[in-house]
Amino acid sequence: FLIIGIFAHAPAFISNVFANEEHIQKVRVPTEQLVSALNEHLEVRRKGNDLYQAKRFAEALQQYRRALSVVELVVGLSGEDQKEVDTNRIAVQLNIAAVHIARQDFGQAVEACDKALALKPDNVKALLRRAKALPCSAPSSPQPPWTSSSTTWRSPAWRPVRRAWAR
């Protein structure tokens, strides 16, 4: 196991995150240190956003994965702190999904959306991106997925996606 202690500075924190490690112990951090880590996460994610807008998708994906490693490592001590961590985790998963859609890696886009939806099942952006990627990840389904007999798509949570798709 990679054990990372409580960190004093966010820059030192991210340098201790190893993306290739399979076992990373999550670190419970007080609010002040969590703010530093989330600020660093946002800085890295902004770099990814700039690269994405420049259509440098592979580099953007690297930055998003780096940002994800931060929010996957920390745990807030309070419910509000953890909610902030989860909000940032959802946002970076959606960034990753957008890159995969742009690269036409639709299966991976669906996986990223599923991870965001595991944290917030009614996230409209995650539902919409998943709906865009899902038909493309299954070549035998040329129509929008909610036209199938599956009751999952009839769930009220999917209503905003069906409306957005129709636009």
CSV table of C-alpha atoms in Angstrom, one decimal:
chain,number,residue,atom,x,y,z
A,1,PHE,CA,0.0,0.0,0.0
A,2,LEU,CA,1.1,3.5,-0.7
A,3,ILE,CA,0.5,5.4,2.5
A,4,ILE,CA,0.5,9.2,2.2
A,5,GLY,CA,0.5,11.1,5.4
A,6,ILE,CA,-1.2,14.4,6.2
A,7,PHE,CA,0.4,17.0,4.0
A,8,ALA,CA,1.4,20.5,4.8
A,9,HIS,CA,1.3,22.0,1.3
A,10,ALA,CA,-0.8,21.1,-1.7
A,11,PRO,CA,2.1,21.2,-4.2
A,12,ALA,CA,4.0,18.6,-2.1
A,13,PHE,CA,0.7,16.7,-1.9
A,14,ILE,CA,0.2,16.2,-5.6
A,15,SER,CA,3.8,15.2,-6.2
A,16,ASN,CA,3.2,12.3,-3.8
A,17,VAL,CA,0.3,10.9,-5.8
A,18,PHE,CA,1.3,8.0,-8.0
A,19,ALA,CA,-1.2,7.3,-10.8
A,20,ASN,CA,0.1,3.8,-11.4
A,21,GLU,CA,-0.3,2.5,-7.8
A,22,GLU,CA,-3.2,0.1,-7.4
A,23,HIS,CA,-3.6,0.6,-3.6
A,24,ILE,CA,-3.8,4.1,-2.4
A,25,GLN,CA,-4.9,4.8,1.2
A,26,LYS,CA,-7.3,7.7,1.3
A,27,VAL,CA,-6.3,10.6,3.6
A,28,ARG,CA,-8.8,12.4,5.8
A,29,VAL,CA,-7.8,16.0,5.9
A,30,PRO,CA,-8.9,19.1,7.8
A,31,THR,CA,-10.7,21.8,5.9
A,32,GLU,CA,-7.6,24.1,5.5
A,33,GLN,CA,-5.6,21.3,3.9
A,34,LEU,CA,-8.5,20.2,1.8
A,35,VAL,CA,-8.9,23.7,0.4
A,36,SER,CA,-5.2,23.6,-0.6
A,37,ALA,CA,-5.6,20.2,-2.3
A,38,LEU,CA,-8.8,21.3,-4.1
A,39,ASN,CA,-7.2,24.5,-5.3
A,40,GLU,CA,-4.3,22.5,-6.8
A,41,HIS,CA,-6.9,20.1,-8.3
A,42,LEU,CA,-8.7,23.1,-9.9
A,43,GLU,CA,-5.4,24.5,-11.3
A,44,VAL,CA,-4.5,21.2,-12.9
A,45,ARG,CA,-8.1,20.8,-14.2
A,46,ARG,CA,-7.9,24.3,-15.8
A,47,LYS,CA,-4.8,23.3,-17.6
A,48,GLY,CA,-6.7,20.3,-18.9
A,49,ASN,CA,-9.6,22.6,-20.0
A,50,ASP,CA,-7.1,24.8,-21.9
A,51,LEU,CA,-5.7,21.8,-23.6
A,52,TYR,CA,-9.1,20.5,-24.4
A,53,GLN,CA,-10.1,23.7,-26.0
A,54,ALA,CA,-6.9,23.6,-28.1
A,55,LYS,CA,-8.0,20.1,-29.2
A,56,ARG,CA,-5.0,18.5,-27.5
A,57,PHE,CA,-7.1,15.7,-26.1
A,58,ALA,CA,-4.3,13.3,-25.1
A,59,GLU,CA,-2.6,16.0,-23.0
A,60,ALA,CA,-5.9,17.2,-21.6
A,61,LEU,CA,-6.7,13.7,-20.5
A,62,GLN,CA,-3.4,13.5,-18.7
A,63,GLN,CA,-4.2,16.6,-16.8
A,64,TYR,CA,-7.7,15.5,-15.9
A,65,ARG,CA,-6.4,12.2,-14.6
A,66,ARG,CA,-3.8,14.0,-12.5
A,67,ALA,CA,-6.6,16.2,-11.1
A,68,LEU,CA,-8.7,13.1,-10.5
A,69,SER,CA,-5.9,11.5,-8.5
A,70,VAL,CA,-6.1,14.4,-6.0
A,71,VAL,CA,-9.9,14.1,-5.4
A,72,GLU,CA,-9.7,10.4,-5.2
A,73,LEU,CA,-7.1,10.5,-2.5
A,74,VAL,CA,-8.7,12.9,-0.1
A,75,VAL,CA,-11.6,12.5,2.2
A,76,GLY,CA,-13.3,15.5,3.9
A,77,LEU,CA,-13.7,15.4,7.7
A,78,SER,CA,-17.1,17.0,7.6
A,79,GLY,CA,-20.1,16.2,5.4
A,80,GLU,CA,-19.8,19.6,3.7
A,81,ASP,CA,-16.1,19.0,3.0
A,82,GLN,CA,-16.9,15.6,1.5
A,83,LYS,CA,-19.6,17.1,-0.6
A,84,GLU,CA,-17.1,19.5,-2.1
A,85,VAL,CA,-14.7,16.7,-2.8
A,86,ASP,CA,-17.5,14.7,-4.5
A,87,THR,CA,-18.6,17.8,-6.6
A,88,ASN,CA,-15.0,18.1,-7.9
A,89,ARG,CA,-14.7,14.4,-8.5
A,90,ILE,CA,-17.9,14.5,-10.6
A,91,ALA,CA,-16.7,17.5,-12.6
A,92,VAL,CA,-13.4,15.9,-13.5
A,93,GLN,CA,-15.1,12.6,-14.4
A,94,LEU,CA,-17.3,14.7,-16.8
A,95,ASN,CA,-14.2,16.4,-18.2
A,96,ILE,CA,-12.7,12.9,-18.8
A,97,ALA,CA,-15.9,11.8,-20.5
A,98,ALA,CA,-15.8,14.8,-22.8
A,99,VAL,CA,-12.3,14.0,-23.9
A,100,HIS,CA,-13.3,10.4,-24.6
A,101,ILE,CA,-16.3,11.5,-26.6
A,102,ALA,CA,-14.0,13.9,-28.6
A,103,ARG,CA,-11.6,11.0,-29.2
A,104,GLN,CA,-14.5,8.7,-30.1
A,105,ASP,CA,-13.6,6.4,-27.2
A,106,PHE,CA,-17.3,6.0,-26.4
A,107,GLY,CA,-17.0,3.0,-24.1
A,108,GLN,CA,-14.6,4.9,-21.8
A,109,ALA,CA,-16.8,8.0,-21.9
A,110,VAL,CA,-19.7,5.8,-20.6
A,111,GLU,CA,-17.5,4.5,-17.8
A,112,ALA,CA,-16.5,8.0,-16.8
A,113,CYS,CA,-20.2,9.1,-16.8
A,114,ASP,CA,-21.1,6.0,-14.7
A,115,LYS,CA,-18.5,7.0,-12.1
A,116,ALA,CA,-20.0,10.5,-11.9
A,117,LEU,CA,-23.5,9.1,-11.7
A,118,ALA,CA,-22.5,6.8,-8.9
A,119,LEU,CA,-21.9,9.9,-6.9
A,120,LYS,CA,-24.9,11.9,-8.1
A,121,PRO,CA,-27.4,9.8,-10.0
A,122,ASP,CA,-29.5,12.8,-11.2
A,123,ASN,CA,-26.5,14.8,-12.6
A,124,VAL,CA,-28.0,16.0,-15.9
A,125,LYS,CA,-24.6,16.7,-17.6
A,126,ALA,CA,-23.5,13.1,-16.8
A,127,LEU,CA,-26.8,11.7,-18.0
A,128,LEU,CA,-26.6,13.7,-21.2
A,129,ARG,CA,-23.0,12.8,-22.0
A,130,ARG,CA,-23.7,9.2,-21.2
A,131,ALA,CA,-26.7,9.3,-23.6
A,132,LYS,CA,-24.5,10.8,-26.3
A,133,ALA,CA,-21.8,8.1,-25.9
A,134,LEU,CA,-24.0,5.0,-25.2
A,135,PRO,CA,-25.5,4.6,-28.7
A,136,CYS,CA,-22.1,5.0,-30.3
A,137,SER,CA,-20.5,2.4,-27.9
A,138,ALA,CA,-23.1,-0.2,-29.0
A,139,PRO,CA,-23.1,-0.3,-32.8
A,140,SER,CA,-26.3,-2.4,-32.9
A,141,SER,CA,-28.3,0.5,-31.4
A,142,PRO,CA,-28.7,3.2,-34.0
A,143,GLN,CA,-31.6,4.9,-32.1
A,144,PRO,CA,-31.4,6.8,-28.8
A,145,PRO,CA,-31.2,4.3,-26.0
A,146,TRP,CA,-34.5,5.3,-24.4
A,147,THR,CA,-36.4,4.0,-27.4
A,148,SER,CA,-35.5,0.5,-26.3
A,149,SER,CA,-37.7,-1.6,-24.1
A,150,SER,CA,-35.4,-1.0,-21.1
A,151,THR,CA,-37.3,0.6,-18.2
A,152,THR,CA,-34.1,2.3,-17.0
A,153,TRP,CA,-34.5,4.9,-19.7
A,154,ARG,CA,-38.0,5.6,-18.6
A,155,SER,CA,-36.9,6.7,-15.2
A,156,PRO,CA,-37.8,10.3,-14.3
A,157,ALA,CA,-34.0,10.9,-13.8
A,158,TRP,CA,-33.5,10.5,-17.6
A,159,ARG,CA,-36.3,13.0,-18.5
A,160,PRO,CA,-33.9,16.0,-18.8
A,161,VAL,CA,-31.6,13.9,-21.1
A,162,ARG,CA,-34.5,12.9,-23.3
A,163,ARG,CA,-35.5,16.6,-23.6
A,164,ALA,CA,-31.9,17.8,-24.3
A,165,TRP,CA,-31.5,15.0,-26.9
A,166,ALA,CA,-34.6,16.2,-28.7
A,167,ARG,CA,-33.3,19.7,-29.1
